mmCIF file of C-alpha atoms in Angstrom:
data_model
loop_
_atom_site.group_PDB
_atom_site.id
_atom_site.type_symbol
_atom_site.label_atom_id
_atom_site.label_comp_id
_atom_site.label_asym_id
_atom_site.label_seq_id
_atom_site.Cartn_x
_atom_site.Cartn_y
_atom_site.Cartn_z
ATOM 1 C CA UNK A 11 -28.617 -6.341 -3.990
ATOM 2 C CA UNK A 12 -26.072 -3.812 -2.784
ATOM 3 C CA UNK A 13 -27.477 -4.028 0.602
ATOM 4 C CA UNK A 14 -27.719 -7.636 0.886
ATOM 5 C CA UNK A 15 -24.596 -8.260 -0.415
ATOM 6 C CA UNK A 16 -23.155 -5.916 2.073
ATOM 7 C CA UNK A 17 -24.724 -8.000 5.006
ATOM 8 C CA UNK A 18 -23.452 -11.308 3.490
ATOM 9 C CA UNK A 19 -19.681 -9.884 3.632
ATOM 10 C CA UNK A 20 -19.727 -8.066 6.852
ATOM 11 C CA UNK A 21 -21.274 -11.365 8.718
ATOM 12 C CA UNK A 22 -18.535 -13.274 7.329
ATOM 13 C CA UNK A 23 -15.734 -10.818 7.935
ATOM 14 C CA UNK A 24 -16.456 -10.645 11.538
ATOM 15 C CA UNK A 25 -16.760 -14.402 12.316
ATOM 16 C CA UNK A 26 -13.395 -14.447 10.749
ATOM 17 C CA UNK A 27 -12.604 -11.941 12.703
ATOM 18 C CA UNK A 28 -13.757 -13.862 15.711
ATOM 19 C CA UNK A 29 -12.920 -17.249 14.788
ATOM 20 C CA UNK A 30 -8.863 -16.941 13.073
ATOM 21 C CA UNK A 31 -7.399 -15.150 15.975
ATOM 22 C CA UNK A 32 -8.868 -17.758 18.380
ATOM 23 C CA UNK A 33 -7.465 -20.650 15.741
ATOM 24 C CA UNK A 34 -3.910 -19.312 15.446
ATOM 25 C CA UNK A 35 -3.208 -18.886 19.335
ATOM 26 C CA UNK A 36 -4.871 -22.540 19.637
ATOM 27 C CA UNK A 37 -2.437 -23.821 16.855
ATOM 28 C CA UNK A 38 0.677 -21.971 17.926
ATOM 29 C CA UNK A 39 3.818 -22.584 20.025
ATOM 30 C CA UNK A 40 4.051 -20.455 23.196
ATOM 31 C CA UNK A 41 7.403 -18.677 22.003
ATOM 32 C CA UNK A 42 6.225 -17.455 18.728
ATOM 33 C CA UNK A 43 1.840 -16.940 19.563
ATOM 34 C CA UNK A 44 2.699 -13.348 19.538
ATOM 35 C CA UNK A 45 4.214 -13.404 15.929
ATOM 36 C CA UNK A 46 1.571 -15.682 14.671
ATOM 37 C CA UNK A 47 -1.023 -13.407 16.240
ATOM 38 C CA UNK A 48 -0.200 -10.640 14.160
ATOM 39 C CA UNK A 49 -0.663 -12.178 10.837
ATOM 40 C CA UNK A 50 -4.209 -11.966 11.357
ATOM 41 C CA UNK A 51 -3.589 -8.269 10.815
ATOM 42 C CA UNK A 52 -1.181 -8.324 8.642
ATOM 43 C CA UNK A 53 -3.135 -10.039 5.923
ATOM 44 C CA UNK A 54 -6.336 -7.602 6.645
ATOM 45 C CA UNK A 55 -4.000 -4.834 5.564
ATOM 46 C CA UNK A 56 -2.809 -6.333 2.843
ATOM 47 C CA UNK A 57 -6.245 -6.767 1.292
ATOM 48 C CA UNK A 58 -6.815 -2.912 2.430
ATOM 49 C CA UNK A 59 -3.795 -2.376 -0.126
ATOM 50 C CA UNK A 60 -5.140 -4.788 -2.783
ATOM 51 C CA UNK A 61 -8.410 -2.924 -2.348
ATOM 52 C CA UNK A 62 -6.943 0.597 -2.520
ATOM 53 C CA UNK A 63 -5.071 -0.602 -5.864
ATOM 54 C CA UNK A 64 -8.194 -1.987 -7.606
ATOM 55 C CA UNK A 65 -10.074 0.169 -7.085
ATOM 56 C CA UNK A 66 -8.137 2.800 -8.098
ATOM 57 C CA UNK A 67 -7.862 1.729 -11.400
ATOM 58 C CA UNK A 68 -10.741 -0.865 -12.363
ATOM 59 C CA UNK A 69 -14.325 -0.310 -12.375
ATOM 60 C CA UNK A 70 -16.762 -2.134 -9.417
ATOM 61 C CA UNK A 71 -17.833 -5.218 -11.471
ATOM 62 C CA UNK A 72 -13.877 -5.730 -11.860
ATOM 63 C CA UNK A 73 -13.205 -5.147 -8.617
ATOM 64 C CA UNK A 74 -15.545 -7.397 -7.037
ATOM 65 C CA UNK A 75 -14.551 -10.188 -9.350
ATOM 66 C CA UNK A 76 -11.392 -9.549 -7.876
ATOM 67 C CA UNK A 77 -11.910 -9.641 -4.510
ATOM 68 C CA UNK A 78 -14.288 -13.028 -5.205
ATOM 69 C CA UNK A 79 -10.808 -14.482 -6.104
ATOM 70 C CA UNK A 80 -8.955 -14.508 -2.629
ATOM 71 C CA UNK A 81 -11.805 -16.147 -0.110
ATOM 72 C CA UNK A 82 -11.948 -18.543 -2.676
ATOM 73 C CA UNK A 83 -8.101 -19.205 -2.673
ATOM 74 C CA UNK A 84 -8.974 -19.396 1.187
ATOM 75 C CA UNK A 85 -11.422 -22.116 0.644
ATOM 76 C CA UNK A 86 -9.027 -24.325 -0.926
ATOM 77 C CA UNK A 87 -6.037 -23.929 1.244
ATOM 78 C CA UNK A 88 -8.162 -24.222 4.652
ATOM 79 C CA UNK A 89 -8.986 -27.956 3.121
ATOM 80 C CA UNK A 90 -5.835 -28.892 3.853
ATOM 81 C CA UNK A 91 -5.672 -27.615 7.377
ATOM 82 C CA UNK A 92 -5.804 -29.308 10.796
ATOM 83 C CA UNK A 93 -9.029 -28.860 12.482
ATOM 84 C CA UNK A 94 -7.468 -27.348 16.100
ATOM 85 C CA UNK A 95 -5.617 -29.639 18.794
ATOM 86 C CA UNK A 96 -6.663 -27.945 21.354
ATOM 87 C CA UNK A 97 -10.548 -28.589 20.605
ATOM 88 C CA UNK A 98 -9.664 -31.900 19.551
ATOM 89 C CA UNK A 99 -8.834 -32.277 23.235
ATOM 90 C CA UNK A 100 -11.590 -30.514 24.348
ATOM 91 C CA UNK A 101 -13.754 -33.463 22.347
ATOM 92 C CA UNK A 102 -11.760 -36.059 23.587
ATOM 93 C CA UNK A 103 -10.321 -37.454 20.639
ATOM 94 C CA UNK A 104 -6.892 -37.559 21.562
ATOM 95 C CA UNK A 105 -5.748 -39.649 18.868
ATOM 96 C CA UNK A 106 -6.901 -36.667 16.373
ATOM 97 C CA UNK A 107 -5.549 -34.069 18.237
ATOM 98 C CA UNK A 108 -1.968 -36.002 18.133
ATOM 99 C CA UNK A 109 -2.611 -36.136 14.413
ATOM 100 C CA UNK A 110 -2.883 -32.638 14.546
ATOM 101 C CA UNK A 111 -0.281 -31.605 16.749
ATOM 102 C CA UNK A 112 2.332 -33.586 14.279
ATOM 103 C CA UNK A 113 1.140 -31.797 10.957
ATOM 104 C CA UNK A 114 1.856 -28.277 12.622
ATOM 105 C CA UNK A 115 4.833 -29.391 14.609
ATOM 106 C CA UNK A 116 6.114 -31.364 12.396
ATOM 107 C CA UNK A 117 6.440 -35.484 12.044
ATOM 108 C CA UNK A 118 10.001 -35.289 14.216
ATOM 109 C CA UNK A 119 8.917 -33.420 16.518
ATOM 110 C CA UNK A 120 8.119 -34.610 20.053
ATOM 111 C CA UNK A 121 4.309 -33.398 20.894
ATOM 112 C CA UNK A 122 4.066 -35.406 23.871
ATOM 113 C CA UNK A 123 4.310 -32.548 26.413
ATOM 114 C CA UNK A 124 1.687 -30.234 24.926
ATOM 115 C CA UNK A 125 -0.720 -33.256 24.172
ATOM 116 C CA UNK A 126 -0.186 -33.772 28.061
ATOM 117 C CA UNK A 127 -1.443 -30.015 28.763
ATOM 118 C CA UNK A 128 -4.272 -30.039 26.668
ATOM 119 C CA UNK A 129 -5.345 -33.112 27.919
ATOM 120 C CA UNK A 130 -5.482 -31.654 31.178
ATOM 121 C CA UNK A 131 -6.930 -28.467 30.058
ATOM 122 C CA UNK A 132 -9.445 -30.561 28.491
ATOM 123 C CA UNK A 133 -10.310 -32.127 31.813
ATOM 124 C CA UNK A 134 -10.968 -28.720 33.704
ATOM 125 C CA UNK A 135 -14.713 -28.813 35.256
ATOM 126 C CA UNK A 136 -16.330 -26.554 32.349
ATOM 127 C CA UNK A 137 -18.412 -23.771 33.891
ATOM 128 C CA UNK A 138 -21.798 -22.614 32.816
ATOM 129 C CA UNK A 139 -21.934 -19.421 30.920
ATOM 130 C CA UNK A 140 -23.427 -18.012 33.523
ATOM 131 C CA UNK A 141 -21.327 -19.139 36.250
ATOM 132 C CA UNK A 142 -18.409 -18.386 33.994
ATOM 133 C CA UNK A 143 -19.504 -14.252 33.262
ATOM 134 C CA UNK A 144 -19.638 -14.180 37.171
ATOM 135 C CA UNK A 145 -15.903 -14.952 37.215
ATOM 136 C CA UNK A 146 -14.513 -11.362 38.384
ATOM 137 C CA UNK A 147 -11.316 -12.355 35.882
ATOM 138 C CA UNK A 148 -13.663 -13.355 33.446
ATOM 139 C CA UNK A 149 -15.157 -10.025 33.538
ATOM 140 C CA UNK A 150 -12.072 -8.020 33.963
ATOM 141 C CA UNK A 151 -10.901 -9.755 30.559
ATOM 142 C CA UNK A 152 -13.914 -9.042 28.980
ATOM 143 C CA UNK A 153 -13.242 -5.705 29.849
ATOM 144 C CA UNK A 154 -10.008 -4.714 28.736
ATOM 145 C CA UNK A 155 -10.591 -6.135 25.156
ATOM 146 C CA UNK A 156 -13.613 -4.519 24.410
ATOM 147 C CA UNK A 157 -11.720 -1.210 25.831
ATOM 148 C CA UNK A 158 -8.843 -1.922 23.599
ATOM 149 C CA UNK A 159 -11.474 -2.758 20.476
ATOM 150 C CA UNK A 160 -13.221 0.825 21.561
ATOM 151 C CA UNK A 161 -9.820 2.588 21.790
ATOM 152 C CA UNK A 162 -8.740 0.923 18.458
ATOM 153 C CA UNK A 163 -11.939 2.863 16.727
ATOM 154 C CA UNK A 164 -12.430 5.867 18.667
ATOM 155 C CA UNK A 165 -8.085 7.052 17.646
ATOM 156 C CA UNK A 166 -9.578 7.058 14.134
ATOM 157 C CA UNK A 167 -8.313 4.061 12.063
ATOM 158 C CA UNK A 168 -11.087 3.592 10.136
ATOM 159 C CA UNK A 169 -12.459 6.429 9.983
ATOM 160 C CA UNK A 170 -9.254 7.710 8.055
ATOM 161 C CA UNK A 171 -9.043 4.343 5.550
ATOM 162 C CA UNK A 172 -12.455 4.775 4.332
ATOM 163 C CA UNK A 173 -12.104 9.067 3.484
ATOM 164 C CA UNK A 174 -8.425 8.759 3.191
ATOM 165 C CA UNK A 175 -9.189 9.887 -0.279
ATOM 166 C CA UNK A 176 -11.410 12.688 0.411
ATOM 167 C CA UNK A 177 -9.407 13.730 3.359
ATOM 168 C CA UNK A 178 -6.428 14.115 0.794
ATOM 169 C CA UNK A 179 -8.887 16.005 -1.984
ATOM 170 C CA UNK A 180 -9.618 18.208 0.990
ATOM 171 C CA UNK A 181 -5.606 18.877 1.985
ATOM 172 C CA UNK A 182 -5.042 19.493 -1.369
ATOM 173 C CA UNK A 183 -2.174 17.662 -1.590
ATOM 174 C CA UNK A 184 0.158 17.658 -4.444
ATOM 175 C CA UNK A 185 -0.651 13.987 -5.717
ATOM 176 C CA UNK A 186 -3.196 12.992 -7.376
ATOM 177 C CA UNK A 187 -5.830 11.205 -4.149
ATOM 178 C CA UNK A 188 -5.307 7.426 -5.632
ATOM 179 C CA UNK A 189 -1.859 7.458 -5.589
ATOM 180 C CA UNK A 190 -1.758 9.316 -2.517
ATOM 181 C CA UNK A 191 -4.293 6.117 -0.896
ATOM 182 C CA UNK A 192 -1.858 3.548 -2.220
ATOM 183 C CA UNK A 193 0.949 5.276 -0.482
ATOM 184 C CA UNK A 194 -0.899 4.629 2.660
ATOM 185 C CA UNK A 195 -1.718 0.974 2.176
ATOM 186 C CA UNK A 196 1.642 0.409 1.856
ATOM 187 C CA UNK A 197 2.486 1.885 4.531
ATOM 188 C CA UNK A 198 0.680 0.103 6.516
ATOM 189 C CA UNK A 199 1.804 -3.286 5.187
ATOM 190 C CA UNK A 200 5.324 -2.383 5.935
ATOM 191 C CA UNK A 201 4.520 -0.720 9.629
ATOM 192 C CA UNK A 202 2.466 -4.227 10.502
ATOM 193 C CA UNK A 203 5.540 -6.482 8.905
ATOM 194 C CA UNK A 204 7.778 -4.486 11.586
ATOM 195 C CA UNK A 205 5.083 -4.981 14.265
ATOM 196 C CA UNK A 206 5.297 -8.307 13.787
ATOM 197 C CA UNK A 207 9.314 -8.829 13.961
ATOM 198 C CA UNK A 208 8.835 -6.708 17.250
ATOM 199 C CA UNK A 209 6.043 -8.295 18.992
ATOM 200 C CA UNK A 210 7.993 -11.104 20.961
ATOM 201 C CA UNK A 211 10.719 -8.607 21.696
ATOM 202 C CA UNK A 212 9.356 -5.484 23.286
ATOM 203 C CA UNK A 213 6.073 -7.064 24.458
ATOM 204 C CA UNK A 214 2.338 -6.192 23.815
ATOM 205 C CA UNK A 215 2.240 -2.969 26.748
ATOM 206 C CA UNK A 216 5.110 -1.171 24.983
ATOM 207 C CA UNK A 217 3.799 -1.761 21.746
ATOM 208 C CA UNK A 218 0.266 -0.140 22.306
ATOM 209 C CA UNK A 219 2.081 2.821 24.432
ATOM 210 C CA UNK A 220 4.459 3.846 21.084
ATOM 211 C CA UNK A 221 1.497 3.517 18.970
ATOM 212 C CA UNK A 222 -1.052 5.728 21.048
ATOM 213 C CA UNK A 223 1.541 8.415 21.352
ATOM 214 C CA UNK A 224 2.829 8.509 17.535
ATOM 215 C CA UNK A 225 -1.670 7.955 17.257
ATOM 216 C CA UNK A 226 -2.237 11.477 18.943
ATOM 217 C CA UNK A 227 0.562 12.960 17.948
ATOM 218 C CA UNK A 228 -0.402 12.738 14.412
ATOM 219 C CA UNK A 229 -3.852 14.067 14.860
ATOM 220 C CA UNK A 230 -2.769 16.548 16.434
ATOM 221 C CA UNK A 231 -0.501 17.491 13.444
ATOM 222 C CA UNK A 232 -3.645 17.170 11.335
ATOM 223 C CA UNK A 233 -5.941 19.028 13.082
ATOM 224 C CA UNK A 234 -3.355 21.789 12.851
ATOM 225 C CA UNK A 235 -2.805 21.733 9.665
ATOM 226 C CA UNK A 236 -6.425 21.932 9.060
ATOM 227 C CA UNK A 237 -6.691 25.232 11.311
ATOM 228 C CA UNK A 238 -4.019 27.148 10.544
ATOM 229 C CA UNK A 239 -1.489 25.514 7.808
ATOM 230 C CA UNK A 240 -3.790 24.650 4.727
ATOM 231 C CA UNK A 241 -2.895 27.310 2.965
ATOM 232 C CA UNK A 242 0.670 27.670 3.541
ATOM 233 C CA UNK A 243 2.130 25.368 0.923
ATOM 234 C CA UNK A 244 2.892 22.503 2.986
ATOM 235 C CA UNK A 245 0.404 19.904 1.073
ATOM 236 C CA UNK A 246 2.941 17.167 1.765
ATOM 237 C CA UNK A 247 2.076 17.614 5.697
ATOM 238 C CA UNK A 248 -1.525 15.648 5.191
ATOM 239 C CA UNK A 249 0.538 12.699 3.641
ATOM 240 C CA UNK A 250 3.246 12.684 5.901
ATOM 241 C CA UNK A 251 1.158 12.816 9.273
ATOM 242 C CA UNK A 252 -1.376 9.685 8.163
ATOM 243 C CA UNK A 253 1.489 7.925 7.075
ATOM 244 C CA UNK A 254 2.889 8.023 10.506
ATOM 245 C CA UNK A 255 -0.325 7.564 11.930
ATOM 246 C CA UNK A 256 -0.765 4.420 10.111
ATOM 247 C CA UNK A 257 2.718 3.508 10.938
ATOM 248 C CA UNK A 258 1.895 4.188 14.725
ATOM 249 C CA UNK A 259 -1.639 2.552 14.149
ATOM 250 C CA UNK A 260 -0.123 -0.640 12.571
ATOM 251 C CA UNK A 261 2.550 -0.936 15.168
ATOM 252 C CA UNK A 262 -0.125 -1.597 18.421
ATOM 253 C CA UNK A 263 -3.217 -0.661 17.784
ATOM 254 C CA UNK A 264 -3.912 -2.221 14.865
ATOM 255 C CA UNK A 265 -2.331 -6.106 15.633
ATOM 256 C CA UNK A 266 -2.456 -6.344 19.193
ATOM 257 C CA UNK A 267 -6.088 -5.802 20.516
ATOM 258 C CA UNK A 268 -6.869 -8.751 18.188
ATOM 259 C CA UNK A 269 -3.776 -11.308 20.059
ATOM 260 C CA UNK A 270 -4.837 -9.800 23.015
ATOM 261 C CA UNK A 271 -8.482 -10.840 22.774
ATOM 262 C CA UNK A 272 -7.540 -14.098 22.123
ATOM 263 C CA UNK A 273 -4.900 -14.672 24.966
ATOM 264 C CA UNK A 274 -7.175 -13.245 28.232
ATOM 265 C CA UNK A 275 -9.624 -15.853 28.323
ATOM 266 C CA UNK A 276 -9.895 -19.327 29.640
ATOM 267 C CA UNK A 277 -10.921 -21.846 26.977
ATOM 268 C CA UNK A 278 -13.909 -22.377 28.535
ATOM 269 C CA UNK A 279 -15.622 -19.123 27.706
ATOM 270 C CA UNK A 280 -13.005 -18.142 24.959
ATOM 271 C CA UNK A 281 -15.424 -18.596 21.611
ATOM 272 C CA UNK A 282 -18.277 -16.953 23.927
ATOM 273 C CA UNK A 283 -15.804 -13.917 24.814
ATOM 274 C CA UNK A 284 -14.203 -13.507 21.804
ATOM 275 C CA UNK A 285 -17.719 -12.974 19.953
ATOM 276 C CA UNK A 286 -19.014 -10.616 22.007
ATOM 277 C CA UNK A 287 -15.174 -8.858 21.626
ATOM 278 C CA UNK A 288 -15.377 -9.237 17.784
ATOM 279 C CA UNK A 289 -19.126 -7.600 17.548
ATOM 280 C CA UNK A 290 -17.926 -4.645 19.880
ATOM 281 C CA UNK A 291 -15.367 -3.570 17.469
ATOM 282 C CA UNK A 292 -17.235 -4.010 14.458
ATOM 283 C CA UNK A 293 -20.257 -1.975 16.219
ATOM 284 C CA UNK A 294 -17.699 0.809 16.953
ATOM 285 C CA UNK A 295 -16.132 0.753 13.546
ATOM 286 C CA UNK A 296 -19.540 1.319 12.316
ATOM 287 C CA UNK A 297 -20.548 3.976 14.689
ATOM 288 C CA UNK A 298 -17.187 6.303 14.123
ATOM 289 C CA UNK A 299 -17.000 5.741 10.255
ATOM 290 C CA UNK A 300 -20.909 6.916 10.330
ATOM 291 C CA UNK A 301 -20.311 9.753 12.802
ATOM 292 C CA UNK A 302 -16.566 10.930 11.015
ATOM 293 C CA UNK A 303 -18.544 12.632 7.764
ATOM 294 C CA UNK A 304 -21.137 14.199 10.033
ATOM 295 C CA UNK A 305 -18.691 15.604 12.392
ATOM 296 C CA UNK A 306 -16.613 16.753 9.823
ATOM 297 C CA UNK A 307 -19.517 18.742 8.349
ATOM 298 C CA UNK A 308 -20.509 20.155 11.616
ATOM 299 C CA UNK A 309 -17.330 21.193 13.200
ATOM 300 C CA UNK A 310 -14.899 20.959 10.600
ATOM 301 C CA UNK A 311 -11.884 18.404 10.272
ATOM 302 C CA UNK A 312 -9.339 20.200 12.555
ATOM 303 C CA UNK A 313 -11.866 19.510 15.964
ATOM 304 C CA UNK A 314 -12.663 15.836 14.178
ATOM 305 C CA UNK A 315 -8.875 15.578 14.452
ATOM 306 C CA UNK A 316 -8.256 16.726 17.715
ATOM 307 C CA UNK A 317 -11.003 14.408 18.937
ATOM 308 C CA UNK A 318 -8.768 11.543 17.604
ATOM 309 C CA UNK A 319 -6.195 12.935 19.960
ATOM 310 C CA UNK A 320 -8.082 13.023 22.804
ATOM 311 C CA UNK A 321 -8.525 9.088 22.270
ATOM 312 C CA UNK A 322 -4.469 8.084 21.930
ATOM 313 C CA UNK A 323 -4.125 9.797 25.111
ATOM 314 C CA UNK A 324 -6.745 8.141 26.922
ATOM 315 C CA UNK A 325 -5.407 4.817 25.258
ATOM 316 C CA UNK A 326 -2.112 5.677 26.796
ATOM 317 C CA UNK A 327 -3.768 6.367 30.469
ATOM 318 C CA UNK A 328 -5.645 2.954 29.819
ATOM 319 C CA UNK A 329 -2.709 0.656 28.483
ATOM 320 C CA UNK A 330 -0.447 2.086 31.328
ATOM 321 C CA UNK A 331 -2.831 1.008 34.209
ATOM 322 C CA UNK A 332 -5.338 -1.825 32.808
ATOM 323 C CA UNK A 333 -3.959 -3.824 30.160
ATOM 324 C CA UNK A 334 -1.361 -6.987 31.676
ATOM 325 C CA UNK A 335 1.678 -7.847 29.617
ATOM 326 C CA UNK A 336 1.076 -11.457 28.147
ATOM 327 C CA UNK A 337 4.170 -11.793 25.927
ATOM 328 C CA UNK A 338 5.737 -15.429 26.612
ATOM 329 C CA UNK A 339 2.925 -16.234 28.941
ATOM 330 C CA UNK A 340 0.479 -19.476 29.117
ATOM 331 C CA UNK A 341 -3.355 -19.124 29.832
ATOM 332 C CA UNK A 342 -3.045 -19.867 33.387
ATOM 333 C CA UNK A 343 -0.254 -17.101 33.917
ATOM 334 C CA UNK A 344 -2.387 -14.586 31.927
ATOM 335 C CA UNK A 345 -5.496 -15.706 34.264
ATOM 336 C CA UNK A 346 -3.581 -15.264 37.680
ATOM 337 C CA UNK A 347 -2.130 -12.096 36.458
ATOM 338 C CA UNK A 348 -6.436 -10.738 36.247
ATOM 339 C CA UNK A 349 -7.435 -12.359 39.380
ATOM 340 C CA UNK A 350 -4.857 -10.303 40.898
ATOM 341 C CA UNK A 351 -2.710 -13.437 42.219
#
């Protein structure tokens, strides 16, 4: 049952995680796509917090009739939602998609200009998948979000959520492990919240840079503390460092390879693109949160660490000379901008 269950929720959390970033950019104005893009993440680490605060004090069987509560909530809410203008156009119902445009925009509002581009998005000759995947920009896109989805696993992340307990227990911190967890999640609510009121200012590029530098920096910390510092009365160090990595982490890392995903592909391969995007991380969360207990057993948590730190500086080399700024930008921009034009 526990197994089963398991597969239920993880195929469901990753079409969400495939399908809500893809929704959002399709539903949202140009000058604030950025902003909405990040609420994707900041509600995932809000449930990370309402699942580090259950569970520290309830028992499973509460704690899964807890968490039963919110996709329900979902359910009910998403009833009331537009079904996206932008495939609306795509399916040539127009007078939908105008329907559509008005509830998000607003009945005042003047939708004629975007109902204009869609329609002639919507008119585009649609490539084959297989003439579309042989699309050099295609491919390049393809590329640099399953990079950043690698990156965004291989720096750690979750690989410190799920042991953040143990990894404390280990420290030997001064606070008890649950409280110290909580810290963390909220943390990382708070670092994602300022993420998102800096998105549409300093752009996607510098975003990713701060965060892969305060990312390494932090594990480096760690792994040093694990060497030589463990015993030298500085328990607070362990709590201090993840905080800031999660702060770093929830800056860049964490929201942006998700708006990115969703912003480097033309429509016509976009739900194609964004799966295969969407299944890399997920395979690469799975792979490091496996490996992280086995490599901590075999070469200890300060070379885990340092491992993590060889990561943020290879995202750093990567977002410097691979990944295009697409703050404020439409699709076509953002396709030029691959194709090298």
């Amino acid at each position: 049952m526990l197994y089963l269950g398991r597969f239920i929720i993880g195929a469901c959390g990753g079409s969400f995680c495939v399908m809500a970033p893809v929704y959002t950019t399709e539903i949202a104005q140009l000058s604030v796509r950025g902003v909405m893009g990040c609420f994707f993440q900041l509600l995932i680490v809000h449930g990370i917090l309402y699942g580090f605060i259950v569970g520290a004090y309830c028992d499973p069987l509460v704690v899964n009739i807890l968490c039963t509560i919110l996709p329900l909530l979902f359910v009910l809410f998403m009833f009331w939602m537009p079904e996206s203008p932008v495939f609306l156009a795509q399916q040539g119902e127009i007078e939908k998609a105008t329907k559509a445009l008005k509830w998000l925009r607003g009945d005042n509002m003047d939708v004629a200009g975007e109902i204009t581009t869609m329609i002639a998005d919507s008119k585009k000759e649609t490539a084959s998948y297989k003439e579309a995947f042989s699309r050099k920009v295609t491919l390049k896109g393809l590329g640099i979000a399953i990079a950043l989805m690698l990156l965004q696993q291989l720096t750690g992340i979750n690989a410190i959520l799920f042991y953040v307990t143990t990894i404390f227990i280990q420290a030997g911190t001064n606070l008890s492990a649950n409280v110290s967890t909580i810290i963390i999640g909220v943390v990382q609510v708070v670092a994602t919240i300022a993420a998102i009121l800096l998105i549409e200012k300093a752009g996607r590029k510098l975003l990713l840079l701060i965060s892969a530098i305060v990312m390494g920096a932090t594990t480096l910390v760690m792994g040093c503390y694990f060497e030589w510092l463990k015993n030298k009365d500085v328990g607070w160090l362990p709590i201090l460092a993840i905080s800031l990595f999660i702060i770093g982490f929830s800056l860049g890392f964490g929201p942006v390879p998700w708006l990115i995903m969703a912003e480097l592909f033309s429509e016509d391969v976009k739900p194609v693109c964004g799966a295969i995007v969407g299944t890399s991380s997920w395979l690469f969360a799975f792979c490091v949160t496996k490996l992280f207990p086995i490599t901590l057993d075999a070469i200890g948590p300060s070379y885990t660490f340092w491992i993590f730190t060889i990561f943020a500086i290879l995202g750093c080399v990567f977002v410097i000379f691979f990944v295009p700024e697409t703050k404020n930008k439409a699709l076509d921009d953002i396709q030029a901008i691959l194709s090298g034009k």
